[in-house]
mmCIF file of C-alpha atoms in Angstrom:
data_model
loop_
_atom_site.group_PDB
_atom_site.id
_atom_site.type_symbol
_atom_site.label_atom_id
_atom_site.label_comp_id
_atom_site.label_asym_id
_atom_site.label_seq_id
_atom_site.Cartn_x
_atom_site.Cartn_y
_atom_site.Cartn_z
ATOM 1 C CA LEU A 1 20.810 159.863 114.959
ATOM 2 C CA GLY A 2 22.269 157.973 112.160
ATOM 3 C CA SER A 3 25.788 156.430 111.713
ATOM 4 C CA SER A 4 28.141 155.825 109.420
ATOM 5 C CA GLY A 5 32.494 154.882 108.548
ATOM 6 C CA THR A 6 34.721 154.710 105.840
ATOM 7 C CA GLN A 7 37.196 152.810 104.974
ATOM 8 C CA ALA A 8 39.950 153.330 102.336
ATOM 9 C CA TYR A 9 40.920 151.265 99.904
ATOM 10 C CA THR A 10 44.139 150.459 97.674
ATOM 11 C CA LEU A 11 43.006 148.654 94.665
ATOM 12 C CA VAL A 12 45.511 146.998 92.603
ATOM 13 C CA VAL A 13 45.178 146.585 88.709
ATOM 14 C CA GLY A 14 48.086 144.126 87.968
ATOM 15 C CA ALA A 15 48.681 143.889 83.767
ATOM 16 C CA PRO A 16 47.338 141.733 81.598
ATOM 17 C CA SER A 17 49.793 138.832 80.648
ATOM 18 C CA ILE A 18 50.657 138.568 77.607
ATOM 19 C CA THR A 19 51.422 135.083 75.926
ATOM 20 C CA VAL A 20 53.225 134.464 73.047
ATOM 21 C CA THR A 21 52.430 131.406 70.692
ATOM 22 C CA PRO A 22 54.041 128.889 69.413
ATOM 23 C CA ALA A 23 55.766 127.321 72.457
ATOM 24 C CA THR A 24 58.874 126.434 69.803
ATOM 25 C CA LEU A 25 59.660 127.459 65.815
ATOM 26 C CA PRO A 26 59.856 124.931 62.801
ATOM 27 C CA GLY A 27 63.141 123.850 61.316
ATOM 28 C CA ALA A 28 63.907 125.979 58.099
ATOM 29 C CA SER A 29 66.496 125.359 55.077
ATOM 30 C CA VAL A 30 68.701 127.651 53.469
ATOM 31 C CA GLY A 31 67.233 128.805 50.201
ATOM 32 C CA SER A 32 63.343 127.882 51.170
ATOM 33 C CA ALA A 33 60.544 130.190 52.049
ATOM 34 C CA TYR A 34 59.690 129.820 55.630
ATOM 35 C CA SER A 35 56.395 131.859 56.912
ATOM 36 C CA GLN A 36 55.483 131.178 61.016
ATOM 37 C CA GLN A 37 52.623 133.287 62.125
ATOM 38 C CA LEU A 38 52.970 134.865 65.529
ATOM 39 C CA SER A 39 50.052 135.102 67.835
ATOM 40 C CA ALA A 40 49.820 136.618 71.159
ATOM 41 C CA SER A 41 47.038 135.912 73.952
ATOM 42 C CA GLY A 42 45.615 138.228 77.020
ATOM 43 C CA GLY A 43 46.701 141.615 75.973
ATOM 44 C CA LEU A 44 44.823 144.583 75.378
ATOM 45 C CA GLY A 45 43.789 145.808 71.961
ATOM 46 C CA ALA A 46 45.841 145.434 68.619
ATOM 47 C CA THR A 47 49.064 144.111 69.317
ATOM 48 C CA SER A 48 52.597 144.738 67.984
ATOM 49 C CA TRP A 49 55.697 143.097 67.304
ATOM 50 C CA SER A 50 59.248 143.101 67.492
ATOM 51 C CA VAL A 51 62.835 141.662 67.831
ATOM 52 C CA THR A 52 64.107 143.214 71.606
ATOM 53 C CA ALA A 53 67.080 140.471 71.703
ATOM 54 C CA GLY A 54 70.034 138.497 69.139
ATOM 55 C CA SER A 55 69.041 138.347 65.822
ATOM 56 C CA LEU A 56 66.569 136.721 63.286
ATOM 57 C CA PRO A 57 68.937 134.278 60.814
ATOM 58 C CA ALA A 58 69.568 136.418 57.664
ATOM 59 C CA GLY A 59 66.597 137.081 55.379
ATOM 60 C CA LEU A 60 63.477 136.094 57.787
ATOM 61 C CA SER A 61 62.013 138.932 58.953
ATOM 62 C CA LEU A 62 59.171 139.689 61.612
ATOM 63 C CA SER A 63 56.336 142.338 59.995
ATOM 64 C CA ALA A 64 54.242 144.106 62.680
ATOM 65 C CA THR A 65 51.352 141.292 62.858
ATOM 66 C CA GLY A 66 53.740 138.518 63.526
ATOM 67 C CA LEU A 67 54.621 136.848 60.671
ATOM 68 C CA LEU A 68 58.091 135.480 60.906
ATOM 69 C CA SER A 69 58.623 135.200 56.708
ATOM 70 C CA GLY A 70 61.208 135.252 54.249
ATOM 71 C CA THR A 71 63.800 132.706 52.501
ATOM 72 C CA PRO A 72 67.515 132.045 54.866
ATOM 73 C CA THR A 73 70.407 132.368 53.475
ATOM 74 C CA THR A 74 72.746 130.866 56.152
ATOM 75 C CA PRO A 75 72.253 128.092 57.963
ATOM 76 C CA GLY A 76 72.999 127.278 61.965
ATOM 77 C CA SER A 77 71.589 127.994 65.157
ATOM 78 C CA HIS A 78 69.493 131.391 65.889
ATOM 79 C CA ALA A 79 68.589 132.263 68.860
ATOM 80 C CA PHE A 80 66.550 135.735 69.614
ATOM 81 C CA THR A 81 63.738 137.138 71.758
ATOM 82 C CA VAL A 82 60.057 138.008 70.199
ATOM 83 C CA THR A 83 58.573 140.721 72.441
ATOM 84 C CA ALA A 84 54.391 141.332 71.671
ATOM 85 C CA THR A 85 52.804 144.622 72.192
ATOM 86 C CA ASP A 86 49.238 145.436 73.394
ATOM 87 C CA ALA A 87 47.861 148.682 73.155
ATOM 88 C CA GLN A 88 48.328 149.970 75.953
ATOM 89 C CA SER A 89 51.398 149.170 76.693
ATOM 90 C CA TYR A 90 51.390 145.966 78.105
ATOM 91 C CA THR A 91 54.281 143.227 76.983
ATOM 92 C CA GLY A 92 54.648 139.725 76.934
ATOM 93 C CA SER A 93 57.968 137.654 75.641
ATOM 94 C CA ARG A 94 59.596 134.459 74.556
ATOM 95 C CA ALA A 95 62.770 133.427 73.703
ATOM 96 C CA TYR A 96 63.115 130.925 70.346
ATOM 97 C CA THR A 97 66.145 129.139 68.811
ATOM 98 C CA LEU A 98 65.511 128.495 65.040
ATOM 99 C CA THR A 99 67.678 126.041 63.163
ATOM 100 C CA VAL A 100 68.513 127.195 59.414
ATOM 101 C CA ALA A 101 69.277 123.709 57.419
ATOM 102 C CA ALA A 102 71.551 124.012 55.111
ATOM 103 C CA SER A 103 70.467 122.909 51.401
ATOM 104 C CA ILE A 104 71.823 120.724 49.249
ATOM 105 C CA ALA A 105 73.062 120.697 45.971
ATOM 106 C CA LEU A 106 72.630 118.654 43.222
ATOM 107 C CA THR A 107 74.910 118.186 40.262
ATOM 108 C CA PRO A 108 74.486 117.742 37.062
ATOM 109 C CA ALA A 109 72.573 120.932 36.226
ATOM 110 C CA SER A 110 70.945 119.053 33.037
ATOM 111 C CA LEU A 111 70.127 115.444 32.229
ATOM 112 C CA PRO A 112 71.749 114.295 28.919
ATOM 113 C CA ALA A 113 69.021 112.927 26.593
ATOM 114 C CA ALA A 114 68.120 109.693 25.743
ATOM 115 C CA THR A 115 66.953 107.616 22.947
ATOM 116 C CA GLY A 116 64.446 104.849 22.581
ATOM 117 C CA GLY A 117 65.056 101.944 22.488
ATOM 118 C CA GLN A 118 68.274 102.785 23.859
ATOM 119 C CA PRO A 119 69.876 101.400 27.814
ATOM 120 C CA TYR A 120 70.247 104.754 29.526
ATOM 121 C CA SER A 121 72.091 105.294 32.729
ATOM 122 C CA GLN A 122 72.753 108.946 34.680
ATOM 123 C CA THR A 123 73.811 109.071 38.190
ATOM 124 C CA LEU A 124 72.751 112.013 40.289
ATOM 125 C CA SER A 125 74.911 113.241 43.036
ATOM 126 C CA ALA A 126 74.779 115.742 46.131
ATOM 127 C CA ALA A 127 76.640 118.110 48.190
ATOM 128 C CA GLY A 128 75.681 119.717 51.276
ATOM 129 C CA GLY A 129 73.947 118.273 54.735
ATOM 130 C CA SER A 130 75.562 114.781 55.623
ATOM 131 C CA ALA A 131 75.735 111.941 53.547
ATOM 132 C CA PRO A 132 74.584 108.917 52.864
ATOM 133 C CA TYR A 133 71.325 110.927 51.058
ATOM 134 C CA SER A 134 67.913 109.108 49.404
ATOM 135 C CA PHE A 135 66.745 110.529 46.062
ATOM 136 C CA SER A 136 63.047 110.648 45.359
ATOM 137 C CA ARG A 137 61.144 112.073 41.956
ATOM 138 C CA ALA A 138 59.099 114.545 43.532
ATOM 139 C CA SER A 139 56.540 115.602 41.166
ATOM 140 C CA GLY A 140 56.036 115.570 37.118
ATOM 141 C CA SER A 141 56.664 111.829 35.488
ATOM 142 C CA LEU A 142 59.902 109.492 34.166
ATOM 143 C CA PRO A 143 60.713 109.094 30.247
ATOM 144 C CA PRO A 144 58.352 105.195 30.441
ATOM 145 C CA GLY A 145 60.500 103.347 30.692
ATOM 146 C CA LEU A 146 63.249 104.791 33.290
ATOM 147 C CA SER A 147 63.058 104.121 36.892
ATOM 148 C CA LEU A 148 65.119 106.638 39.626
ATOM 149 C CA SER A 149 66.176 104.526 42.565
ATOM 150 C CA THR A 150 67.275 106.213 46.383
ATOM 151 C CA SER A 151 70.915 105.920 45.564
ATOM 152 C CA GLY A 152 70.618 108.860 42.555
ATOM 153 C CA ALA A 153 70.636 106.254 39.275
ATOM 154 C CA LEU A 154 68.405 107.021 36.400
ATOM 155 C CA THR A 155 67.670 103.731 34.678
ATOM 156 C CA GLY A 156 66.403 102.155 32.167
ATOM 157 C CA THR A 157 65.689 102.130 28.690
ATOM 158 C CA PRO A 158 63.181 104.963 27.519
ATOM 159 C CA THR A 159 60.034 104.009 25.223
ATOM 160 C CA THR A 160 58.820 106.822 24.246
ATOM 161 C CA ALA A 161 60.185 109.742 22.554
ATOM 162 C CA GLY A 162 59.521 113.581 23.745
ATOM 163 C CA SER A 163 59.887 115.931 26.344
ATOM 164 C CA TYR A 164 59.341 115.046 30.075
ATOM 165 C CA SER A 165 60.320 117.574 33.117
ATOM 166 C CA PHE A 166 60.399 116.258 36.875
ATOM 167 C CA THR A 167 61.927 117.649 40.323
ATOM 168 C CA VAL A 168 64.415 115.102 42.034
ATOM 169 C CA LEU A 169 63.960 115.702 46.195
ATOM 170 C CA VAL A 170 67.281 114.280 47.523
ATOM 171 C CA THR A 171 67.025 114.140 51.733
ATOM 172 C CA ASP A 172 70.387 113.913 53.961
ATOM 173 C CA SER A 173 70.990 111.317 56.968
ATOM 174 C CA THR A 174 69.807 113.474 59.525
ATOM 175 C CA SER A 175 65.994 113.808 57.387
ATOM 176 C CA SER A 176 65.838 117.375 57.469
ATOM 177 C CA ASN A 177 68.217 118.926 55.638
ATOM 178 C CA THR A 178 66.574 118.308 51.465
ATOM 179 C CA GLY A 179 67.615 119.957 48.197
ATOM 180 C CA SER A 180 65.750 119.340 44.882
ATOM 181 C CA SER A 181 65.859 120.380 41.089
ATOM 182 C CA THR A 182 63.553 120.020 38.071
ATOM 183 C CA PHE A 183 65.050 118.374 34.817
ATOM 184 C CA THR A 184 63.474 118.353 31.950
ATOM 185 C CA MET A 185 64.769 115.262 29.466
ATOM 186 C CA THR A 186 64.486 114.783 25.694
ATOM 187 C CA VAL A 187 64.070 111.434 24.326
ATOM 188 C CA ASN A 188 65.086 111.186 21.034
ATOM 189 C CA ALA A 189 62.850 108.574 18.659
ATOM 190 C CA GLY A 190 65.150 105.497 18.112
ATOM 191 C CA GLY A 191 66.606 105.090 14.456
ATOM 192 C CA GLY A 192 66.833 101.016 14.778
ATOM 193 C CA ALA A 193 69.823 98.452 14.369
ATOM 194 C CA THR A 194 72.819 100.326 12.154
ATOM 195 C CA LEU A 195 73.703 98.418 9.007
ATOM 196 C CA THR A 196 77.192 98.515 8.438
ATOM 197 C CA LEU A 197 77.658 96.897 4.513
ATOM 198 C CA ALA A 198 81.339 95.692 3.325
ATOM 199 C CA PRO A 199 83.813 95.407 1.480
ATOM 200 C CA ALA A 200 83.403 99.866 1.092
#
């Protein structure tokens, strides 16, 4: 005679562990476009995203595909929690603190024209962020004969008439707050020395 036996089992299938990355978010600056793609690993199927606690900095939004983007408008530290939900409704979350730095404004808004062969001097100033500031040319070309110091002094004697466009970048003492402004500067042709005859 044959024999048989049975045994009842309970198999527990655990929920998948969903990990949200990156671990931290890079900082942002007021008025500067921001974009950071979030990722999730360990889920089943397509993943959707949402903010489940706290709030995003004003000006930023989180898409259903995990793209955190926009242009922040308010400085400060902003705490929020992002949750990834997979196709089986399993979730994984991560808490973030995103620091939005204050923007730095440059003045003046435009530069006075220069004259070829004549000394030129104009000082740029910055407001916002933390002094002291450091100025540099980010792009474009200064008029030949002029230079920009790290303290914001645009000086020299221009040698070539024309219209010149360049962008100045300013960074504050924390090195995380920045601002920039694009200038178009005209150098007029020099007329040489002016002679005065006397008597009238």
